[in-house]
């Protein structure tokens, strides 16, 4: 237990990041939660993030606005790209999923790093996963290690010998294992939204990659799926 230390926790409002927040809290960190309105199709996940942050007893929750839709290049931010709804149309040329948002985690972690320095926090938690989303280049352990090394060189805390650590507790877990961890910690997954194209009420489409992985995870975990689906 590391009671008293501060951590910045990245929270999208989805299943994975909510589990990471519960884990950080369970480890005794004072959690400062950071979410992003980055031009994604579904904004109901931000409403979910607010609910999850409150339930977790976050010290503070901030939502930053980024205009990543100005760049596009992802099915999550560019309405001209069709949302993949099957394994066959999920991957684009080069093996990278169409739902990959260019440099998203690099941008998110950089901003989290800035806030962590202001807070004198010792850690950043992020829910990247290299099992279910192995096609995302910014979810790999190599990326996290490289970013952590860069952060140690680029920050006051780093050069003073107190580098901020990047924690990725889900990186090697399956979706089922993640759900089992969250269930053990008493996390209410009914309050999370994972769907890439949820409606205004937060109901999932049931067809996108995120929905399919989530449903399979609950089934394999043997945990009742509380997800609300669109008619």
PDB file of C-alpha atoms in Angstrom:
ATOM      1  CA  UNK A   1       0.000   0.000   0.000  1.00  0.00           C
ATOM      2  CA  UNK A   2       1.241   3.466  -0.897  1.00  0.00           C
ATOM      3  CA  UNK A   3      -1.203   5.575   1.077  1.00  0.00           C
ATOM      4  CA  UNK A   4      -0.618   9.304   0.717  1.00  0.00           C
ATOM      5  CA  UNK A   5       1.052   9.278  -2.680  1.00  0.00           C
ATOM      6  CA  UNK A   6      -0.694  10.981  -5.569  1.00  0.00           C
ATOM      7  CA  UNK A   7      -1.419   9.500  -8.962  1.00  0.00           C
ATOM      8  CA  UNK A   8      -2.914  10.846 -12.168  1.00  0.00           C
ATOM      9  CA  UNK A   9      -5.308   8.254 -13.627  1.00  0.00           C
ATOM     10  CA  UNK A  10      -6.420   8.441 -17.252  1.00  0.00           C
ATOM     11  CA  UNK A  11     -10.121   7.629 -17.463  1.00  0.00           C
ATOM     12  CA  UNK A  12     -12.156   7.292 -20.654  1.00  0.00           C
ATOM     13  CA  UNK A  13     -15.304   6.012 -18.968  1.00  0.00           C
ATOM     14  CA  UNK A  14     -14.850   2.534 -20.398  1.00  0.00           C
ATOM     15  CA  UNK A  15     -14.362  -0.816 -18.738  1.00  0.00           C
ATOM     16  CA  UNK A  16     -10.561  -0.901 -18.785  1.00  0.00           C
ATOM     17  CA  UNK A  17      -9.833   2.572 -17.473  1.00  0.00           C
ATOM     18  CA  UNK A  18     -12.487   2.236 -14.761  1.00  0.00           C
ATOM     19  CA  UNK A  19     -10.769  -0.942 -13.597  1.00  0.00           C
ATOM     20  CA  UNK A  20      -7.407   0.834 -13.514  1.00  0.00           C
ATOM     21  CA  UNK A  21      -8.876   3.606 -11.372  1.00  0.00           C
ATOM     22  CA  UNK A  22     -10.266   1.025  -8.937  1.00  0.00           C
ATOM     23  CA  UNK A  23      -6.848  -0.655  -8.802  1.00  0.00           C
ATOM     24  CA  UNK A  24      -5.010   2.621  -8.156  1.00  0.00           C
ATOM     25  CA  UNK A  25      -7.418   3.458  -5.363  1.00  0.00           C
ATOM     26  CA  UNK A  26      -7.039  -0.043  -3.900  1.00  0.00           C
ATOM     27  CA  UNK A  27      -3.258   0.467  -3.837  1.00  0.00           C
ATOM     28  CA  UNK A  28      -3.768   3.509  -1.651  1.00  0.00           C
ATOM     29  CA  UNK A  29      -3.121   6.320  -4.107  1.00  0.00           C
ATOM     30  CA  UNK A  30      -4.903   9.651  -3.930  1.00  0.00           C
ATOM     31  CA  UNK A  31      -6.372   9.662  -7.423  1.00  0.00           C
ATOM     32  CA  UNK A  32      -6.528  12.704  -9.680  1.00  0.00           C
ATOM     33  CA  UNK A  33      -8.534  11.695 -12.718  1.00  0.00           C
ATOM     34  CA  UNK A  34      -8.007  13.022 -16.231  1.00  0.00           C
ATOM     35  CA  UNK A  35     -10.392  12.508 -19.168  1.00  0.00           C
ATOM     36  CA  UNK A  36     -10.388  13.883 -22.707  1.00  0.00           C
ATOM     37  CA  UNK A  37     -13.056  15.189 -25.030  1.00  0.00           C
ATOM     38  CA  UNK A  38     -10.963  14.699 -28.137  1.00  0.00           C
ATOM     39  CA  UNK A  39     -13.615  14.688 -30.836  1.00  0.00           C
ATOM     40  CA  UNK A  40     -14.588  11.038 -30.429  1.00  0.00           C
ATOM     41  CA  UNK A  41     -17.908   9.873 -31.855  1.00  0.00           C
ATOM     42  CA  UNK A  42     -19.476   8.974 -28.530  1.00  0.00           C
ATOM     43  CA  UNK A  43     -19.425  11.601 -25.803  1.00  0.00           C
ATOM     44  CA  UNK A  44     -21.576   9.529 -23.450  1.00  0.00           C
ATOM     45  CA  UNK A  45     -18.390   7.828 -22.294  1.00  0.00           C
ATOM     46  CA  UNK A  46     -17.428  11.144 -20.669  1.00  0.00           C
ATOM     47  CA  UNK A  47     -20.673  11.086 -18.700  1.00  0.00           C
ATOM     48  CA  UNK A  48     -19.711   7.574 -17.632  1.00  0.00           C
ATOM     49  CA  UNK A  49     -16.256   8.821 -16.646  1.00  0.00           C
ATOM     50  CA  UNK A  50     -17.810  11.432 -14.380  1.00  0.00           C
ATOM     51  CA  UNK A  51     -19.943   8.782 -12.659  1.00  0.00           C
ATOM     52  CA  UNK A  52     -17.017   6.411 -12.235  1.00  0.00           C
ATOM     53  CA  UNK A  53     -14.735   9.133 -10.861  1.00  0.00           C
ATOM     54  CA  UNK A  54     -17.326  10.153  -8.279  1.00  0.00           C
ATOM     55  CA  UNK A  55     -17.936   6.560  -7.210  1.00  0.00           C
ATOM     56  CA  UNK A  56     -14.198   5.998  -6.845  1.00  0.00           C
ATOM     57  CA  UNK A  57     -13.817   9.020  -4.600  1.00  0.00           C
ATOM     58  CA  UNK A  58     -11.379  10.798  -6.906  1.00  0.00           C
ATOM     59  CA  UNK A  59      -9.793  13.864  -5.357  1.00  0.00           C
ATOM     60  CA  UNK A  60     -10.359  15.773  -8.594  1.00  0.00           C
ATOM     61  CA  UNK A  61     -11.617  14.993 -12.085  1.00  0.00           C
ATOM     62  CA  UNK A  62     -10.739  17.155 -15.062  1.00  0.00           C
ATOM     63  CA  UNK A  63     -11.964  16.850 -18.650  1.00  0.00           C
ATOM     64  CA  UNK A  64      -9.726  18.494 -21.264  1.00  0.00           C
ATOM     65  CA  UNK A  65     -10.926  19.435 -24.746  1.00  0.00           C
ATOM     66  CA  UNK A  66      -8.683  18.416 -27.636  1.00  0.00           C
ATOM     67  CA  UNK A  67      -9.622  18.815 -31.283  1.00  0.00           C
ATOM     68  CA  UNK A  68      -8.152  15.614 -32.666  1.00  0.00           C
ATOM     69  CA  UNK A  69     -11.047  15.419 -35.109  1.00  0.00           C
ATOM     70  CA  UNK A  70      -9.305  18.272 -36.944  1.00  0.00           C
ATOM     71  CA  UNK A  71      -6.696  15.707 -37.990  1.00  0.00           C
ATOM     72  CA  UNK A  72      -9.032  12.752 -38.431  1.00  0.00           C
ATOM     73  CA  UNK A  73      -7.341   9.576 -39.589  1.00  0.00           C
ATOM     74  CA  UNK A  74      -9.370   7.308 -37.310  1.00  0.00           C
ATOM     75  CA  UNK A  75     -12.843   5.815 -37.417  1.00  0.00           C
ATOM     76  CA  UNK A  76     -13.311   7.275 -33.928  1.00  0.00           C
ATOM     77  CA  UNK A  77     -12.740  10.883 -35.004  1.00  0.00           C
ATOM     78  CA  UNK A  78     -13.443  10.978 -38.743  1.00  0.00           C
ATOM     79  CA  UNK A  79     -17.113  10.555 -39.737  1.00  0.00           C
ATOM     80  CA  UNK A  80     -16.073   9.843 -43.327  1.00  0.00           C
ATOM     81  CA  UNK A  81     -14.596   6.522 -42.185  1.00  0.00           C
ATOM     82  CA  UNK A  82     -16.984   3.651 -41.525  1.00  0.00           C
ATOM     83  CA  UNK A  83     -16.890   2.158 -38.051  1.00  0.00           C
ATOM     84  CA  UNK A  84     -15.617  -1.449 -38.288  1.00  0.00           C
ATOM     85  CA  UNK A  85     -18.284  -3.893 -37.142  1.00  0.00           C
ATOM     86  CA  UNK A  86     -16.581  -7.219 -37.867  1.00  0.00           C
ATOM     87  CA  UNK A  87     -13.123  -8.747 -37.603  1.00  0.00           C
ATOM     88  CA  UNK A  88     -12.759  -8.658 -41.388  1.00  0.00           C
ATOM     89  CA  UNK A  89     -13.068  -4.884 -41.708  1.00  0.00           C
ATOM     90  CA  UNK A  90     -11.357  -3.917 -38.464  1.00  0.00           C
ATOM     91  CA  UNK A  91      -7.777  -3.837 -39.735  1.00  0.00           C
ATOM     92  CA  UNK A  92      -6.460  -1.402 -42.330  1.00  0.00           C
ATOM     93  CA  UNK A  93      -3.335  -1.734 -44.477  1.00  0.00           C
ATOM     94  CA  UNK A  94      -0.280  -2.338 -42.301  1.00  0.00           C
ATOM     95  CA  UNK A  95      -2.209  -4.262 -39.641  1.00  0.00           C
ATOM     96  CA  UNK A  96      -3.280  -1.235 -37.589  1.00  0.00           C
ATOM     97  CA  UNK A  97      -7.001  -1.123 -36.633  1.00  0.00           C
ATOM     98  CA  UNK A  98      -9.115   1.653 -38.150  1.00  0.00           C
ATOM     99  CA  UNK A  99     -10.081   2.638 -34.603  1.00  0.00           C
ATOM    100  CA  UNK A 100      -6.483   3.600 -33.798  1.00  0.00           C
ATOM    101  CA  UNK A 101      -6.300   7.357 -33.149  1.00  0.00           C
ATOM    102  CA  UNK A 102      -2.896   8.658 -34.340  1.00  0.00           C
ATOM    103  CA  UNK A 103      -0.581   9.453 -31.403  1.00  0.00           C
ATOM    104  CA  UNK A 104      -3.501   9.519 -28.955  1.00  0.00           C
ATOM    105  CA  UNK A 105      -1.759   7.883 -26.009  1.00  0.00           C
ATOM    106  CA  UNK A 106       1.376   9.942 -26.596  1.00  0.00           C
ATOM    107  CA  UNK A 107      -0.705  13.119 -26.354  1.00  0.00           C
ATOM    108  CA  UNK A 108      -2.738  11.869 -23.373  1.00  0.00           C
ATOM    109  CA  UNK A 109       0.311  10.748 -21.417  1.00  0.00           C
ATOM    110  CA  UNK A 110       2.132  14.013 -22.127  1.00  0.00           C
ATOM    111  CA  UNK A 111      -0.710  16.038 -20.666  1.00  0.00           C
ATOM    112  CA  UNK A 112      -1.027  13.658 -17.724  1.00  0.00           C
ATOM    113  CA  UNK A 113       2.706  14.087 -17.156  1.00  0.00           C
ATOM    114  CA  UNK A 114       2.333  17.845 -16.968  1.00  0.00           C
ATOM    115  CA  UNK A 115      -0.452  17.621 -14.399  1.00  0.00           C
ATOM    116  CA  UNK A 116       1.470  14.991 -12.434  1.00  0.00           C
ATOM    117  CA  UNK A 117       4.399  17.392 -12.112  1.00  0.00           C
ATOM    118  CA  UNK A 118       2.168  20.181 -10.874  1.00  0.00           C
ATOM    119  CA  UNK A 119       0.640  17.804  -8.320  1.00  0.00           C
ATOM    120  CA  UNK A 120       4.020  16.351  -7.335  1.00  0.00           C
ATOM    121  CA  UNK A 121       2.489  12.975  -8.128  1.00  0.00           C
ATOM    122  CA  UNK A 122       4.635   9.861  -8.213  1.00  0.00           C
ATOM    123  CA  UNK A 123       2.639   7.864 -10.744  1.00  0.00           C
ATOM    124  CA  UNK A 124       0.440   7.891 -13.819  1.00  0.00           C
ATOM    125  CA  UNK A 125      -2.001   5.030 -14.415  1.00  0.00           C
ATOM    126  CA  UNK A 126      -3.233   4.157 -17.903  1.00  0.00           C
ATOM    127  CA  UNK A 127      -5.397   1.239 -19.035  1.00  0.00           C
ATOM    128  CA  UNK A 128      -3.468   0.179 -22.136  1.00  0.00           C
ATOM    129  CA  UNK A 129      -3.752  -3.472 -23.066  1.00  0.00           C
ATOM    130  CA  UNK A 130      -1.537  -5.443 -25.444  1.00  0.00           C
ATOM    131  CA  UNK A 131      -3.779  -8.522 -25.529  1.00  0.00           C
ATOM    132  CA  UNK A 132      -7.139  -7.362 -26.871  1.00  0.00           C
ATOM    133  CA  UNK A 133      -5.730  -4.324 -28.717  1.00  0.00           C
ATOM    134  CA  UNK A 134      -2.363  -5.674 -29.879  1.00  0.00           C
ATOM    135  CA  UNK A 135      -2.646  -3.792 -33.161  1.00  0.00           C
ATOM    136  CA  UNK A 136      -2.402  -0.392 -31.468  1.00  0.00           C
ATOM    137  CA  UNK A 137       1.265   0.722 -31.499  1.00  0.00           C
ATOM    138  CA  UNK A 138       0.760   2.990 -28.471  1.00  0.00           C
ATOM    139  CA  UNK A 139      -0.525   0.146 -26.275  1.00  0.00           C
ATOM    140  CA  UNK A 140       2.665  -1.906 -26.386  1.00  0.00           C
ATOM    141  CA  UNK A 141       5.062  -2.334 -23.444  1.00  0.00           C
ATOM    142  CA  UNK A 142       7.879  -0.962 -25.631  1.00  0.00           C
ATOM    143  CA  UNK A 143       6.014   2.323 -26.043  1.00  0.00           C
ATOM    144  CA  UNK A 144       5.336   2.659 -22.329  1.00  0.00           C
ATOM    145  CA  UNK A 145       8.973   1.980 -21.442  1.00  0.00           C
ATOM    146  CA  UNK A 146      10.131   4.538 -24.004  1.00  0.00           C
ATOM    147  CA  UNK A 147       7.694   7.179 -22.759  1.00  0.00           C
ATOM    148  CA  UNK A 148       8.727   6.594 -19.149  1.00  0.00           C
ATOM    149  CA  UNK A 149      12.389   6.993 -20.113  1.00  0.00           C
ATOM    150  CA  UNK A 150      11.593  10.202 -21.979  1.00  0.00           C
ATOM    151  CA  UNK A 151       9.602  11.527 -19.005  1.00  0.00           C
ATOM    152  CA  UNK A 152      12.567  10.950 -16.705  1.00  0.00           C
ATOM    153  CA  UNK A 153      14.665  13.192 -18.969  1.00  0.00           C
ATOM    154  CA  UNK A 154      12.031  15.834 -19.663  1.00  0.00           C
ATOM    155  CA  UNK A 155      10.693  16.658 -16.185  1.00  0.00           C
ATOM    156  CA  UNK A 156      11.954  18.400 -13.081  1.00  0.00           C
ATOM    157  CA  UNK A 157      11.073  15.385 -10.952  1.00  0.00           C
ATOM    158  CA  UNK A 158      12.990  13.141 -13.307  1.00  0.00           C
ATOM    159  CA  UNK A 159      16.230  15.114 -13.283  1.00  0.00           C
ATOM    160  CA  UNK A 160      15.962  15.471  -9.496  1.00  0.00           C
ATOM    161  CA  UNK A 161      15.933  11.702  -9.146  1.00  0.00           C
ATOM    162  CA  UNK A 162      12.198  11.215  -8.523  1.00  0.00           C
ATOM    163  CA  UNK A 163      10.910  10.055 -11.911  1.00  0.00           C
ATOM    164  CA  UNK A 164       7.177   9.660 -12.417  1.00  0.00           C
ATOM    165  CA  UNK A 165       6.314   6.020 -13.034  1.00  0.00           C
ATOM    166  CA  UNK A 166       3.842   4.903 -15.692  1.00  0.00           C
ATOM    167  CA  UNK A 167       1.686   2.069 -14.367  1.00  0.00           C
ATOM    168  CA  UNK A 168      -0.047  -0.264 -16.831  1.00  0.00           C
ATOM    169  CA  UNK A 169      -1.650  -2.960 -14.642  1.00  0.00           C
ATOM    170  CA  UNK A 170      -3.830  -4.331 -17.453  1.00  0.00           C
ATOM    171  CA  UNK A 171      -1.246  -4.612 -20.195  1.00  0.00           C
ATOM    172  CA  UNK A 172      -0.930  -8.413 -20.110  1.00  0.00           C
ATOM    173  CA  UNK A 173      -4.473  -9.288 -19.000  1.00  0.00           C
ATOM    174  CA  UNK A 174      -7.323 -10.653 -21.091  1.00  0.00           C
ATOM    175  CA  UNK A 175     -10.657  -8.862 -21.018  1.00  0.00           C
ATOM    176  CA  UNK A 176     -12.053 -11.646 -18.830  1.00  0.00           C
ATOM    177  CA  UNK A 177      -9.213 -11.261 -16.338  1.00  0.00           C
ATOM    178  CA  UNK A 178      -9.714  -7.494 -16.248  1.00  0.00           C
ATOM    179  CA  UNK A 179     -13.412  -7.943 -15.483  1.00  0.00           C
ATOM    180  CA  UNK A 180     -12.639 -10.454 -12.747  1.00  0.00           C
ATOM    181  CA  UNK A 181     -10.251  -7.985 -11.109  1.00  0.00           C
ATOM    182  CA  UNK A 182     -12.845  -5.215 -11.245  1.00  0.00           C
ATOM    183  CA  UNK A 183     -15.566  -7.480  -9.867  1.00  0.00           C
ATOM    184  CA  UNK A 184     -13.301  -8.397  -6.949  1.00  0.00           C
ATOM    185  CA  UNK A 185     -12.834  -4.683  -6.229  1.00  0.00           C
ATOM    186  CA  UNK A 186     -16.600  -4.089  -6.311  1.00  0.00           C
ATOM    187  CA  UNK A 187     -16.587  -2.041  -9.510  1.00  0.00           C
ATOM    188  CA  UNK A 188     -20.034  -1.390 -10.984  1.00  0.00           C
ATOM    189  CA  UNK A 189     -19.519  -1.996 -14.691  1.00  0.00           C
ATOM    190  CA  UNK A 190     -23.089  -0.910 -15.429  1.00  0.00           C
ATOM    191  CA  UNK A 191     -21.833   2.657 -15.074  1.00  0.00           C
ATOM    192  CA  UNK A 192     -19.151   2.256 -17.744  1.00  0.00           C
ATOM    193  CA  UNK A 193     -19.523   2.831 -21.499  1.00  0.00           C
ATOM    194  CA  UNK A 194     -17.145   1.031 -23.862  1.00  0.00           C
ATOM    195  CA  UNK A 195     -19.006   1.304 -27.179  1.00  0.00           C
ATOM    196  CA  UNK A 196     -17.366   3.347 -29.934  1.00  0.00           C
ATOM    197  CA  UNK A 197     -20.764   4.587 -31.124  1.00  0.00           C
ATOM    198  CA  UNK A 198     -23.019   4.579 -28.082  1.00  0.00           C
ATOM    199  CA  UNK A 199     -26.225   6.593 -28.376  1.00  0.00           C
ATOM    200  CA  UNK A 200     -27.113   9.668 -26.319  1.00  0.00           C
ATOM    201  CA  UNK A 201     -28.391   7.432 -23.516  1.00  0.00           C
ATOM    202  CA  UNK A 202     -25.126   5.531 -23.330  1.00  0.00           C
ATOM    203  CA  UNK A 203     -26.589   2.380 -24.880  1.00  0.00           C
ATOM    204  CA  UNK A 204     -24.119   0.214 -26.794  1.00  0.00           C
ATOM    205  CA  UNK A 205     -24.405  -0.760 -30.452  1.00  0.00           C
ATOM    206  CA  UNK A 206     -23.363  -4.358 -29.814  1.00  0.00           C
ATOM    207  CA  UNK A 207     -21.533  -4.517 -33.157  1.00  0.00           C
ATOM    208  CA  UNK A 208     -18.275  -2.563 -32.932  1.00  0.00           C
ATOM    209  CA  UNK A 209     -14.999  -4.162 -31.913  1.00  0.00           C
ATOM    210  CA  UNK A 210     -15.153  -2.737 -28.406  1.00  0.00           C
ATOM    211  CA  UNK A 211     -18.666  -4.099 -27.855  1.00  0.00           C
ATOM    212  CA  UNK A 212     -17.725  -7.545 -29.125  1.00  0.00           C
ATOM    213  CA  UNK A 213     -14.630  -7.744 -26.920  1.00  0.00           C
ATOM    214  CA  UNK A 214     -16.567  -6.524 -23.886  1.00  0.00           C
ATOM    215  CA  UNK A 215     -19.378  -9.045 -24.332  1.00  0.00           C
ATOM    216  CA  UNK A 216     -16.912 -11.893 -24.843  1.00  0.00           C
ATOM    217  CA  UNK A 217     -15.011 -10.792 -21.742  1.00  0.00           C
ATOM    218  CA  UNK A 218     -18.063 -10.946 -19.491  1.00  0.00           C
ATOM    219  CA  UNK A 219     -18.996 -14.342 -20.911  1.00  0.00           C
ATOM    220  CA  UNK A 220     -15.523 -15.787 -20.338  1.00  0.00           C
ATOM    221  CA  UNK A 221     -15.261 -14.215 -16.881  1.00  0.00           C
ATOM    222  CA  UNK A 222     -18.533 -15.780 -15.805  1.00  0.00           C
ATOM    223  CA  UNK A 223     -19.795 -12.369 -14.713  1.00  0.00           C
ATOM    224  CA  UNK A 224     -23.273 -11.101 -15.687  1.00  0.00           C
ATOM    225  CA  UNK A 225     -23.019  -8.479 -18.437  1.00  0.00           C
ATOM    226  CA  UNK A 226     -24.727  -5.242 -17.270  1.00  0.00           C
ATOM    227  CA  UNK A 227     -24.312  -3.475 -20.633  1.00  0.00           C
ATOM    228  CA  UNK A 228     -27.391  -1.697 -21.981  1.00  0.00           C
ATOM    229  CA  UNK A 229     -27.816  -2.170 -25.725  1.00  0.00           C
ATOM    230  CA  UNK A 230     -29.664  -0.180 -28.351  1.00  0.00           C
ATOM    231  CA  UNK A 231     -32.924  -1.719 -29.632  1.00  0.00           C
TER     232      UNK A 231
END
